[in-house]
PDB file of N, CA and C in Angstrom:
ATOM      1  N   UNK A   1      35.177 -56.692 104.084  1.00 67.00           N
ATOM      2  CA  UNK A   1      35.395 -55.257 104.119  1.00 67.00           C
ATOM      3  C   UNK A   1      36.581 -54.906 105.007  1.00 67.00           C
ATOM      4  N   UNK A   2      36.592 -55.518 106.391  1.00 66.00           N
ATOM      5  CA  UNK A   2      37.718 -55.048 107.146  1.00 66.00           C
ATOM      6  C   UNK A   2      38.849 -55.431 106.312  1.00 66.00           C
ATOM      7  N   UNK A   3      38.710 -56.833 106.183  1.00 74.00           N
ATOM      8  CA  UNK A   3      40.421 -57.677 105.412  1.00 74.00           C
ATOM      9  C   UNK A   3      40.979 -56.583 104.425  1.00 74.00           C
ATOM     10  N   UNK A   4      39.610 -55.670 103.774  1.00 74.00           N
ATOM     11  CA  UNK A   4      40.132 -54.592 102.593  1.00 74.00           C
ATOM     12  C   UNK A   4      41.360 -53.631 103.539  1.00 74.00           C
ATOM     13  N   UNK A   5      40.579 -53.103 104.404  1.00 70.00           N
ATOM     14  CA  UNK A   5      41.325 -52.268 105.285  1.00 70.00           C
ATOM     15  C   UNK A   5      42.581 -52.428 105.999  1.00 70.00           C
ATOM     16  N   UNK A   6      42.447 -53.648 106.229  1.00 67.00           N
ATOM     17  CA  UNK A   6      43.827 -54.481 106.582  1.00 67.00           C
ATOM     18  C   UNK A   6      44.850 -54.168 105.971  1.00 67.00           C
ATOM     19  N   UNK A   7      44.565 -54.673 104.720  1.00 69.00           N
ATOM     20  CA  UNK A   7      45.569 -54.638 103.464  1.00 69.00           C
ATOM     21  C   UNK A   7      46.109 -53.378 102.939  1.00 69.00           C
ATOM     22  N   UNK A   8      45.120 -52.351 103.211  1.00 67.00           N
ATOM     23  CA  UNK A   8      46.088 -51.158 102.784  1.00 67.00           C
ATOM     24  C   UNK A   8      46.226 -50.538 103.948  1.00 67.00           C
ATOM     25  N   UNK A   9      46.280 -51.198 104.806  1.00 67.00           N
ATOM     26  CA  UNK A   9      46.650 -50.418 106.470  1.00 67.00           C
ATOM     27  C   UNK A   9      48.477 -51.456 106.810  1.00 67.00           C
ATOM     28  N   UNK A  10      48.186 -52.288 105.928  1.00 68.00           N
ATOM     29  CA  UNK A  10      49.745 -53.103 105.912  1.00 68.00           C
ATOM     30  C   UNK A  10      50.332 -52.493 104.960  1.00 68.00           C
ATOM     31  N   UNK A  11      49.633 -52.098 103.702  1.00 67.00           N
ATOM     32  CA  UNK A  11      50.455 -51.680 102.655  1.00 67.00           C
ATOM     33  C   UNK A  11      51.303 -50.031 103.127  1.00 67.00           C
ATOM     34  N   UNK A  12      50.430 -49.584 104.063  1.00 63.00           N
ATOM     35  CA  UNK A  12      50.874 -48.219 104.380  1.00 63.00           C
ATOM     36  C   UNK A  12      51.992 -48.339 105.844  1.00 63.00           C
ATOM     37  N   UNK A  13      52.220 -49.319 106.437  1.00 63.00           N
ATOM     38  CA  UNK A  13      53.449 -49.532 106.940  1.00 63.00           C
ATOM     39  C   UNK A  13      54.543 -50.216 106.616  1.00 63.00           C
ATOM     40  N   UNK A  14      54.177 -50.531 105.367  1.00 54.00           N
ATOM     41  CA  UNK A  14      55.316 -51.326 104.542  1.00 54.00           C
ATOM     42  C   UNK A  14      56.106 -49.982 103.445  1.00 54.00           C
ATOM     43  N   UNK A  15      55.218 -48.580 103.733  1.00 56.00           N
ATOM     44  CA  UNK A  15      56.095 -47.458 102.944  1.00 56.00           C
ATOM     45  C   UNK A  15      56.599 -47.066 104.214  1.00 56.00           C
ATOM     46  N   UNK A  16      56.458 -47.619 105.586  1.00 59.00           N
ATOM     47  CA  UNK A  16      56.724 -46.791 106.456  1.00 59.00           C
ATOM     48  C   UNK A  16      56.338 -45.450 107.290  1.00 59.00           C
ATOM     49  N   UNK A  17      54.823 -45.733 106.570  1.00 60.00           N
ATOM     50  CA  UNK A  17      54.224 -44.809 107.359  1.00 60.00           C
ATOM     51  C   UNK A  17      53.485 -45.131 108.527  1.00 60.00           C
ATOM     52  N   UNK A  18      54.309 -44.844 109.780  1.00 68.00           N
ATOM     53  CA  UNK A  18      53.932 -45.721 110.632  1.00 68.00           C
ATOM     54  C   UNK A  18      53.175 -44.782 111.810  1.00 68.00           C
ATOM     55  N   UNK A  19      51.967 -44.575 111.968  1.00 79.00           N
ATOM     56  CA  UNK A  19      51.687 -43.586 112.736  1.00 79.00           C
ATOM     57  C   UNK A  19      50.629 -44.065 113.740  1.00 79.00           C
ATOM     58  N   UNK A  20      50.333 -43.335 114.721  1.00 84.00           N
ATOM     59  CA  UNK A  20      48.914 -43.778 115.897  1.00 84.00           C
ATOM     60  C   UNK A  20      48.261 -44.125 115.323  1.00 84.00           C
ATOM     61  N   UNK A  21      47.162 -43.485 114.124  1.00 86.00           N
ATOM     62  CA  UNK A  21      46.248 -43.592 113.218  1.00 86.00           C
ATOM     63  C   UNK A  21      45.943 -44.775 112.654  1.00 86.00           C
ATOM     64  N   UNK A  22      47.220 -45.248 112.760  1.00 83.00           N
ATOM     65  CA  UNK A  22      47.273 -46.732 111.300  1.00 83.00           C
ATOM     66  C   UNK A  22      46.921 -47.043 112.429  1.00 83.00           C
ATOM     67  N   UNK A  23      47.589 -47.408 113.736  1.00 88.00           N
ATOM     68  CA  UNK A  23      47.651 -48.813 114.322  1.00 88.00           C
ATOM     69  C   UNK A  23      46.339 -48.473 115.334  1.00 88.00           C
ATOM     70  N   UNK A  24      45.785 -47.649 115.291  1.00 91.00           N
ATOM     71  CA  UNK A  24      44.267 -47.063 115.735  1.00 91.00           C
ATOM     72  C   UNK A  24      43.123 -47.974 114.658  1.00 91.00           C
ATOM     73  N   UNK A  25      43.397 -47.774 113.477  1.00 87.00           N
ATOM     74  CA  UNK A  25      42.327 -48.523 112.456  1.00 87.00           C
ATOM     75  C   UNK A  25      42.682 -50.107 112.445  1.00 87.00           C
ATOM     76  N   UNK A  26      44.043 -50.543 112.697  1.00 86.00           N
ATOM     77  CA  UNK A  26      44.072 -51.875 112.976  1.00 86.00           C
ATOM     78  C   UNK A  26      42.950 -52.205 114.244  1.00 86.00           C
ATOM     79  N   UNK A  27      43.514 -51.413 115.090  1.00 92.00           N
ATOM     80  CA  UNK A  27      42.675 -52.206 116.012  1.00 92.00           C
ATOM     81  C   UNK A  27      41.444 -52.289 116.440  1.00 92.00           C
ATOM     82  N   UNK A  28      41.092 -51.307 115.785  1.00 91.00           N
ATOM     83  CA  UNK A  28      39.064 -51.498 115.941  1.00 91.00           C
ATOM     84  C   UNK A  28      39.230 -52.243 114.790  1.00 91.00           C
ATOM     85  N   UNK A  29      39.475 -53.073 113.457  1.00 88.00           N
ATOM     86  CA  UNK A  29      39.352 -53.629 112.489  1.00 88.00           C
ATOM     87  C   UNK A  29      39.320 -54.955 113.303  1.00 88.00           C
ATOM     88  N   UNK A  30      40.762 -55.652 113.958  1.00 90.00           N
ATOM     89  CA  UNK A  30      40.856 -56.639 114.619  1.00 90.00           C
ATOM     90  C   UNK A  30      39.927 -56.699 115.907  1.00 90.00           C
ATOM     91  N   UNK A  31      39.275 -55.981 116.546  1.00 94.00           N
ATOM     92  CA  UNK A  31      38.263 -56.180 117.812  1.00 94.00           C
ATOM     93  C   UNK A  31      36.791 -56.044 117.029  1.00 94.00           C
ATOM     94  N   UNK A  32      36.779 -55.570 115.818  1.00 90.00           N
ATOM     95  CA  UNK A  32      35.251 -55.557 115.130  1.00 90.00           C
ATOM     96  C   UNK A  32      35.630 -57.628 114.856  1.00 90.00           C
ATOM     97  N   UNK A  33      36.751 -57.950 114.149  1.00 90.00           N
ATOM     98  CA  UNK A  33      36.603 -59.061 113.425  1.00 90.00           C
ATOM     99  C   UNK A  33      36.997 -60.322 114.826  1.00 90.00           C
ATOM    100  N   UNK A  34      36.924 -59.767 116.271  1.00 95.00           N
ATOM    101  CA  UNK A  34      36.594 -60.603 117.425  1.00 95.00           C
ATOM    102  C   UNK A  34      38.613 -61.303 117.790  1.00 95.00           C
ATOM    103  N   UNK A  35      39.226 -60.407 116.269  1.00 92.00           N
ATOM    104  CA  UNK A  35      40.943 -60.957 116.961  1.00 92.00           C
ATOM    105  C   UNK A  35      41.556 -60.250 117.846  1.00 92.00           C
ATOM    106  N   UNK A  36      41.293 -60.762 118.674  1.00 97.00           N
ATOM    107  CA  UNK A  36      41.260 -59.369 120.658  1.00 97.00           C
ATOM    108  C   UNK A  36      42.970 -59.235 120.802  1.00 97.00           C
ATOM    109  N   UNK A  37      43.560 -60.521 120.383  1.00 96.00           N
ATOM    110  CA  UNK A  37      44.547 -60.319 121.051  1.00 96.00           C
ATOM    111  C   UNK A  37      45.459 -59.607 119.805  1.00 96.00           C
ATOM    112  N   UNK A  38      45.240 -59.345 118.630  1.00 92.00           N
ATOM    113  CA  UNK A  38      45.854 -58.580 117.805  1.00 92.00           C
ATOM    114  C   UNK A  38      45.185 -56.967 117.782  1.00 92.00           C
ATOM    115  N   UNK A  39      43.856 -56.731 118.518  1.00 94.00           N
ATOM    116  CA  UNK A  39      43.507 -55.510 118.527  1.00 94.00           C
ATOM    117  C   UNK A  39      44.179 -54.989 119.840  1.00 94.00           C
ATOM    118  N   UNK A  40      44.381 -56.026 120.691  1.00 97.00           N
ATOM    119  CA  UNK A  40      44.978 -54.855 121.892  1.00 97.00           C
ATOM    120  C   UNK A  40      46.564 -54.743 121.468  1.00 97.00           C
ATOM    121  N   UNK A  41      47.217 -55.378 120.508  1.00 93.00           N
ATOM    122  CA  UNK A  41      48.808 -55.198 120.278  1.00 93.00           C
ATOM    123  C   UNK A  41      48.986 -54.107 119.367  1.00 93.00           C
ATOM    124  N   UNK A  42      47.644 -53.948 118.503  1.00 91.00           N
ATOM    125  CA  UNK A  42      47.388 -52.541 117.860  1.00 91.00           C
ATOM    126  C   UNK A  42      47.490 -51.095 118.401  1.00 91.00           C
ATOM    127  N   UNK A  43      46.319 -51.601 119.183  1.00 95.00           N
ATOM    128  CA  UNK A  43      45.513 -50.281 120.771  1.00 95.00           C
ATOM    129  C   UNK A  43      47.446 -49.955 121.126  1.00 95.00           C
ATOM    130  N   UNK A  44      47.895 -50.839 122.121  1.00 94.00           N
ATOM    131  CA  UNK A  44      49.003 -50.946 122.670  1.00 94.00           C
ATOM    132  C   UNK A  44      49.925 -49.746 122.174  1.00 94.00           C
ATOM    133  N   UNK A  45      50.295 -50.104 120.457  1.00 89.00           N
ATOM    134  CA  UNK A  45      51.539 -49.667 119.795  1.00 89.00           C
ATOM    135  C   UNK A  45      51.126 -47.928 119.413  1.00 89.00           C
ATOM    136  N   UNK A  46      49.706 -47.917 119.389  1.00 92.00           N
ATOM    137  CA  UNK A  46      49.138 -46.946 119.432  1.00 92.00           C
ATOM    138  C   UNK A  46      49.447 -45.804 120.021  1.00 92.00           C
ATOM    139  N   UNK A  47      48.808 -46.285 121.063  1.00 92.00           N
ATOM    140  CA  UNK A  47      48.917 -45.629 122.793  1.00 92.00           C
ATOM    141  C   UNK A  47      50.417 -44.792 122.902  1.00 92.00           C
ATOM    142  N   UNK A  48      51.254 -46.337 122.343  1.00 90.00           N
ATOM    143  CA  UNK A  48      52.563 -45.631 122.687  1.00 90.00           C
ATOM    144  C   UNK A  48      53.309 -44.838 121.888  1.00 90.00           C
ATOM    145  N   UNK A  49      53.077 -44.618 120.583  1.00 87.00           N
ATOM    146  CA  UNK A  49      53.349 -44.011 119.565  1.00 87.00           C
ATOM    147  C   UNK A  49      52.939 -42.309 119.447  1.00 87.00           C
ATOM    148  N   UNK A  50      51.806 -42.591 120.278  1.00 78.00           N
ATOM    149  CA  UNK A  50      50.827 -41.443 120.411  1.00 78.00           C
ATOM    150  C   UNK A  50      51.065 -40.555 121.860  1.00 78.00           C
ATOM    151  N   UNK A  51      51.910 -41.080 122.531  1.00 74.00           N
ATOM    152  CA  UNK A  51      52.301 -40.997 123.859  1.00 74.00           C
ATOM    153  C   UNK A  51      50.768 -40.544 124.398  1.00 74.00           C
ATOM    154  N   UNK A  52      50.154 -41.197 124.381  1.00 64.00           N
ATOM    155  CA  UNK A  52      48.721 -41.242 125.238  1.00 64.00           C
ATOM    156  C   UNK A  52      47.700 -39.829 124.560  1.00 64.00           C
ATOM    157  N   UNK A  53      48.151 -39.400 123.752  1.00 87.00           N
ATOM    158  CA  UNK A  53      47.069 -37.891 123.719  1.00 87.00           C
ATOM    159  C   UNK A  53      46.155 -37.903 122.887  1.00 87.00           C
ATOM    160  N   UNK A  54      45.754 -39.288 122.198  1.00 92.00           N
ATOM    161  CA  UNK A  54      44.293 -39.272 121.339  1.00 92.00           C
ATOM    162  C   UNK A  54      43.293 -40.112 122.073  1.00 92.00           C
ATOM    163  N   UNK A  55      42.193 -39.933 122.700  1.00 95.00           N
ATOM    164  CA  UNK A  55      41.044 -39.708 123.545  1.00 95.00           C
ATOM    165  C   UNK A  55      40.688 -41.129 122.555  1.00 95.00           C
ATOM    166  N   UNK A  56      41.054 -41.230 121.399  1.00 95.00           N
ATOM    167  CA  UNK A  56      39.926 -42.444 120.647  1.00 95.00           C
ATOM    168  C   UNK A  56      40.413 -43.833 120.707  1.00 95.00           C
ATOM    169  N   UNK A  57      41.917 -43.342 121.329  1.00 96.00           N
ATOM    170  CA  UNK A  57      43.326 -44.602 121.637  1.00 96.00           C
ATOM    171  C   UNK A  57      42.389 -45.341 122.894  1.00 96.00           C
ATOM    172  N   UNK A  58      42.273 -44.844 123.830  1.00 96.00           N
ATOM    173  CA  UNK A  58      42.012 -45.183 125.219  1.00 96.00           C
ATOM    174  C   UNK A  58      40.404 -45.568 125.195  1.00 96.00           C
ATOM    175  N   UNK A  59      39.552 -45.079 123.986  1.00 97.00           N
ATOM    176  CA  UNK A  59      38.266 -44.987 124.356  1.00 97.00           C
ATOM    177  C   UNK A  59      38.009 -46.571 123.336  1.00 97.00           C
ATOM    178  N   UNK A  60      38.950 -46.929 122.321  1.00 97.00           N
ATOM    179  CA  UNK A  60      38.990 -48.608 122.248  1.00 97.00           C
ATOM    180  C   UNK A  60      39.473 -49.657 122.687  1.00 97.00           C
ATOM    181  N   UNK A  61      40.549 -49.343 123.648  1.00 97.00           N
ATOM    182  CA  UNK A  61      41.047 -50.099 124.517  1.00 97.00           C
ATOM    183  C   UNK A  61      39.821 -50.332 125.601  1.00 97.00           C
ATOM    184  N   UNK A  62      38.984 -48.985 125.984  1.00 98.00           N
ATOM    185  CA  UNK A  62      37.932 -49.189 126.564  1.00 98.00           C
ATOM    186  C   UNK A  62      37.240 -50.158 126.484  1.00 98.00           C
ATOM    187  N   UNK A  63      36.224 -50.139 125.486  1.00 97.00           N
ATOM    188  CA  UNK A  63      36.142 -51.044 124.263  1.00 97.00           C
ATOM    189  C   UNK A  63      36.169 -52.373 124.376  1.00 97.00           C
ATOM    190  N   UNK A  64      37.340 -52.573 123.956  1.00 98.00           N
ATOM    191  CA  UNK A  64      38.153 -54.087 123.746  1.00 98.00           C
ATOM    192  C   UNK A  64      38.265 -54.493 125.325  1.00 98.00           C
ATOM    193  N   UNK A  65      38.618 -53.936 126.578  1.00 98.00           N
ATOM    194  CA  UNK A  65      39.043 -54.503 127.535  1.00 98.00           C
ATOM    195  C   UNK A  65      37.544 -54.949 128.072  1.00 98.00           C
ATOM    196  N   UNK A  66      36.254 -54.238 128.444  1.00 97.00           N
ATOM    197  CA  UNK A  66      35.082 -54.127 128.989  1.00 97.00           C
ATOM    198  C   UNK A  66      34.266 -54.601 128.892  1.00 97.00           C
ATOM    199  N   UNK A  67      33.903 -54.406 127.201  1.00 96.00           N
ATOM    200  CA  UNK A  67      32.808 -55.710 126.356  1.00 96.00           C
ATOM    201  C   UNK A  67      33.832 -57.051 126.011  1.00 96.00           C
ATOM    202  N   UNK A  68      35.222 -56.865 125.520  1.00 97.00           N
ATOM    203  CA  UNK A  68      35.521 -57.872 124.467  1.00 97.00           C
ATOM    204  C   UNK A  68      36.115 -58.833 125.731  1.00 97.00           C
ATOM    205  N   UNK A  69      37.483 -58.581 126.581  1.00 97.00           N
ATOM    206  CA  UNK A  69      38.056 -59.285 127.001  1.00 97.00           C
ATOM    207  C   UNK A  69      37.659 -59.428 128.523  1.00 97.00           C
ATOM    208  N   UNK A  70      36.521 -58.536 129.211  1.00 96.00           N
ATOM    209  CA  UNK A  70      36.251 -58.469 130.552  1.00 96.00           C
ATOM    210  C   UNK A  70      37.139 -58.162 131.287  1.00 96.00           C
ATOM    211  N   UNK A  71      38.308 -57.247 130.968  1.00 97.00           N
ATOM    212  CA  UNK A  71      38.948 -57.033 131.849  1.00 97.00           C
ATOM    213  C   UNK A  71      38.465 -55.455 132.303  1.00 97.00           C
ATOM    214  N   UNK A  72      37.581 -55.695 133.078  1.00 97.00           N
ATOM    215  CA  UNK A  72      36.978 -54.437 133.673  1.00 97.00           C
ATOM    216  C   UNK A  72      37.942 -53.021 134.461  1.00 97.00           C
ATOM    217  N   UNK A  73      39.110 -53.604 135.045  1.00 97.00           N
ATOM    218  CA  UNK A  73      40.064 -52.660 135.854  1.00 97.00           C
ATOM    219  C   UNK A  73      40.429 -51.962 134.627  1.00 97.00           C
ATOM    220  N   UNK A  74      41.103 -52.402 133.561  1.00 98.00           N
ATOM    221  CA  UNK A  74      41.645 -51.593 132.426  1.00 98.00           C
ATOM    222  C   UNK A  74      40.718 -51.220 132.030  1.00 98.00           C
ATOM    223  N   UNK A  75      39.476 -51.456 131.306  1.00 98.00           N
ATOM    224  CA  UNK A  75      38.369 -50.771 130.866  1.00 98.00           C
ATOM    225  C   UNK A  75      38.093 -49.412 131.609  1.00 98.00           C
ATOM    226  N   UNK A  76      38.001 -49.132 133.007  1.00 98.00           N
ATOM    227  CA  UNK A  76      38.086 -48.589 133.980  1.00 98.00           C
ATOM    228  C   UNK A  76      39.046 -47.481 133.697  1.00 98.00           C
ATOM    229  N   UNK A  77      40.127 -47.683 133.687  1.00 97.00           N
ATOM    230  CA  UNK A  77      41.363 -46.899 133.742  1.00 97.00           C
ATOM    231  C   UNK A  77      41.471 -46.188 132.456  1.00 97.00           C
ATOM    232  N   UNK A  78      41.366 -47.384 131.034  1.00 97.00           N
ATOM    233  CA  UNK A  78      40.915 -46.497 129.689  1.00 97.00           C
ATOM    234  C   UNK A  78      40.294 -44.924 129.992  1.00 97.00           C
ATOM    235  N   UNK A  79      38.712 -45.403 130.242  1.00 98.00           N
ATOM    236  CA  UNK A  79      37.436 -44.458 130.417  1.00 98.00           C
ATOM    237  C   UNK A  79      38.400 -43.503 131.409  1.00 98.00           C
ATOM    238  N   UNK A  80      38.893 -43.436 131.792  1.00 97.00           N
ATOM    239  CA  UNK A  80      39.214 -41.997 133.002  1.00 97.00           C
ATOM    240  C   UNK A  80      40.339 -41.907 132.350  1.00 97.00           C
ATOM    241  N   UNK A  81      41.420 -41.659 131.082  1.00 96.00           N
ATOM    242  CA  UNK A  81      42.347 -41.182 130.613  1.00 96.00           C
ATOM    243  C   UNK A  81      41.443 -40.677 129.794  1.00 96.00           C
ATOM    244  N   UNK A  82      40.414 -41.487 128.843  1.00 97.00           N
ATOM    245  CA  UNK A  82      39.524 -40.495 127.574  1.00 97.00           C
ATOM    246  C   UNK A  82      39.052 -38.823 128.461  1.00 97.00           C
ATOM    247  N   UNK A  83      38.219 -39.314 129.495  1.00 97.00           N
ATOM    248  CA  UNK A  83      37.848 -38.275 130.159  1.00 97.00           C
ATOM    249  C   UNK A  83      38.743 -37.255 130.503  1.00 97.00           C
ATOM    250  N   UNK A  84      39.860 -37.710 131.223  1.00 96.00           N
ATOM    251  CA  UNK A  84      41.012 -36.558 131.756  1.00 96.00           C
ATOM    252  C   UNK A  84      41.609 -35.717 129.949  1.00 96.00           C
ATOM    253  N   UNK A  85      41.161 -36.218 128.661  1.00 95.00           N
ATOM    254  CA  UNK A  85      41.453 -36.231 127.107  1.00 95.00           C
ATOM    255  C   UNK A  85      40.565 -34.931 126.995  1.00 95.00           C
ATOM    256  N   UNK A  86      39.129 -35.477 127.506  1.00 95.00           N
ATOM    257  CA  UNK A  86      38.140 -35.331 126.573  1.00 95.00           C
ATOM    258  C   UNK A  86      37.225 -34.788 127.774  1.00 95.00           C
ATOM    259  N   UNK A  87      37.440 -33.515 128.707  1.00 93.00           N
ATOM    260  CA  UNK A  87      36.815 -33.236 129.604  1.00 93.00           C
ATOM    261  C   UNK A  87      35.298 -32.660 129.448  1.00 93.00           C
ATOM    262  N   UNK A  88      35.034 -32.288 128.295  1.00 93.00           N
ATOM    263  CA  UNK A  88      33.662 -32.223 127.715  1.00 93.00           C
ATOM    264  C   UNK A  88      33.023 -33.033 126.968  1.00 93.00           C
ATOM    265  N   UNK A  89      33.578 -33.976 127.115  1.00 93.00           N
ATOM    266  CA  UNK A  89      32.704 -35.336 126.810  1.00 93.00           C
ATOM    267  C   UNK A  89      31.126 -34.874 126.696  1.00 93.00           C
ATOM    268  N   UNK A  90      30.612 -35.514 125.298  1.00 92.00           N
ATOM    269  CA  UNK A  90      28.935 -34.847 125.796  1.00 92.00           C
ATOM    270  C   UNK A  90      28.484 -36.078 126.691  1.00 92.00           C
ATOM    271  N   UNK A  91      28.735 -36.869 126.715  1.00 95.00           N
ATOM    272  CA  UNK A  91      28.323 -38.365 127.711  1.00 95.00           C
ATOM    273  C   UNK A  91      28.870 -38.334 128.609  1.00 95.00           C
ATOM    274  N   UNK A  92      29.475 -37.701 129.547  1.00 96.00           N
ATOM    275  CA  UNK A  92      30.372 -37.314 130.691  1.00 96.00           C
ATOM    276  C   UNK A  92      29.629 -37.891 131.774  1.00 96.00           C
ATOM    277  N   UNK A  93      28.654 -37.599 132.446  1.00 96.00           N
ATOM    278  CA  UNK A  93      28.015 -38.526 133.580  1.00 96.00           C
ATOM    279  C   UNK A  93      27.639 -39.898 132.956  1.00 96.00           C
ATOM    280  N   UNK A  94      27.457 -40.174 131.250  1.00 97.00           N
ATOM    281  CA  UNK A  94      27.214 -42.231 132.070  1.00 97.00           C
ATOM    282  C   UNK A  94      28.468 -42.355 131.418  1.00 97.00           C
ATOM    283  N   UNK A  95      29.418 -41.838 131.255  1.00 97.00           N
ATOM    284  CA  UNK A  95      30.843 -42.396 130.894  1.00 97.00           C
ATOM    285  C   UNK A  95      31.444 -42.504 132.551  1.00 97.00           C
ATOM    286  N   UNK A  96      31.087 -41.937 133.353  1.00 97.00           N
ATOM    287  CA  UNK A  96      31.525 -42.112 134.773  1.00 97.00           C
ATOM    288  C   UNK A  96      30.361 -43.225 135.743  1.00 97.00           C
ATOM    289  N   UNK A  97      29.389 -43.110 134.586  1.00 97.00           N
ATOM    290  CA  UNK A  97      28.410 -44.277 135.567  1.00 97.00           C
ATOM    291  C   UNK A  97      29.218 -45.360 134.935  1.00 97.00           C
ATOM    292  N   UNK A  98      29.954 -45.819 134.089  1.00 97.00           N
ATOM    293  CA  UNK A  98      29.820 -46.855 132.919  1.00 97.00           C
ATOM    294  C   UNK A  98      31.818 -47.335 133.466  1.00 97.00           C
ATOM    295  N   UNK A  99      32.497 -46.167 134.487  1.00 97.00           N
ATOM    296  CA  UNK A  99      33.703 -46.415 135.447  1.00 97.00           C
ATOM    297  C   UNK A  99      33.173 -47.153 136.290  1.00 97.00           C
ATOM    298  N   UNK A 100      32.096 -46.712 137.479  1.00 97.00           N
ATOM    299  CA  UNK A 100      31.725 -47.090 138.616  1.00 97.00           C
ATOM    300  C   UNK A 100      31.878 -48.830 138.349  1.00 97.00           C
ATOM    301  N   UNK A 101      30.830 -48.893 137.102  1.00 96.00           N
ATOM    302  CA  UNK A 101      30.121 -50.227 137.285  1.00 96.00           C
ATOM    303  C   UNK A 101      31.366 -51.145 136.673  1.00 96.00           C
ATOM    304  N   UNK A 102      32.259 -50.554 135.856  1.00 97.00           N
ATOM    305  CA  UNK A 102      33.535 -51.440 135.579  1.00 97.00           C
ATOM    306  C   UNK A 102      34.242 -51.702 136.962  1.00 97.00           C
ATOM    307  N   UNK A 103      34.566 -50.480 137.655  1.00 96.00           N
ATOM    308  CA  UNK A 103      35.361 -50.790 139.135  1.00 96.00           C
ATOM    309  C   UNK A 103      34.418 -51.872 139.807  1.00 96.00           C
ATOM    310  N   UNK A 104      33.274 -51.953 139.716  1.00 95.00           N
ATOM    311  CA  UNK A 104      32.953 -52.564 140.514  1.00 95.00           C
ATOM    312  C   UNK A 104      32.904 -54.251 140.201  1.00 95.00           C
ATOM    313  N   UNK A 105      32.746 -54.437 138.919  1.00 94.00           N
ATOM    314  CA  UNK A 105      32.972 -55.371 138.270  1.00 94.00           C
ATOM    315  C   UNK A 105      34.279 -56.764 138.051  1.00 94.00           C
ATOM    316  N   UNK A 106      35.106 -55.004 138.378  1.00 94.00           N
ATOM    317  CA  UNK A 106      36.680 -55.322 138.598  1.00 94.00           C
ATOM    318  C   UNK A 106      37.094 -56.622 139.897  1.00 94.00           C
ATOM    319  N   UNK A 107      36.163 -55.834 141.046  1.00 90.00           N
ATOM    320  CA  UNK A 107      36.413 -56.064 142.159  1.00 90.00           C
ATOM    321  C   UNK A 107      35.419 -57.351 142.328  1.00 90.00           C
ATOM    322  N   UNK A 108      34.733 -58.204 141.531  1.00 84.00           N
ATOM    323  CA  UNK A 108      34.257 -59.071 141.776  1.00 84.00           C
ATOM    324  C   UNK A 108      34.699 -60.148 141.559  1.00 84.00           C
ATOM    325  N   UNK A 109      35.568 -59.912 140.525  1.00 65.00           N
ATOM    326  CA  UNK A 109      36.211 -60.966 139.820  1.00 65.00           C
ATOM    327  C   UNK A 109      37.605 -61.637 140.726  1.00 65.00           C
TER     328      UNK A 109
END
């Protein structure tokens, strides 16, 4: 199913339509199918394309850095750009319990 998505998520930057969106569905496609290091070059091109202002950019980098790659400091830093995004978050207190325990996580390592 993803590989489907793939394919017309390549076919649609091969017309040149090259937008946050696409490289947003790459990369939850590549972190669902466990290829971390092609979902964060996704997340990445994203981010920057998007100059940071979609809340769903940062909230899979979340994501990918926290559960997938353990890098808890970025996971960390993600979650508090979604929030500073997305200040009514309806999960707003354990999205800040769910910072703490990344910072702290951070700092163990």
């Amino acid at each position: 199913r993803y590989e489907t998505t793939i394919a017309i998520l390549e076919g649609a930057l091969a017309e040149k339509h090259t937008t946050s969106r696409i490289y947003l569905l790459f990369g939850k496609c590549y972190r669902i199918k466990k290829e971390f290091d092609a979902a964060e070059k996704a997340l990445k091109l994203a981010e920057n394309l998007n100059s940071a202002k979609d809340p769903e950019i940062h909230w899979e980098l979340a994501k990918l850095y926290g559960n997938n790659l353990k890098r808890f400091g970025e996971a960390a830093e993600q979650l508090e750009l979604f929030l500073k995004l997305q200040p009514k978050a309806k999960d707003k207190q354990q999205i800040r319990k769910l910072i703490r325990n990344f910072k702290a996580k951070s700092k163990k390592k």
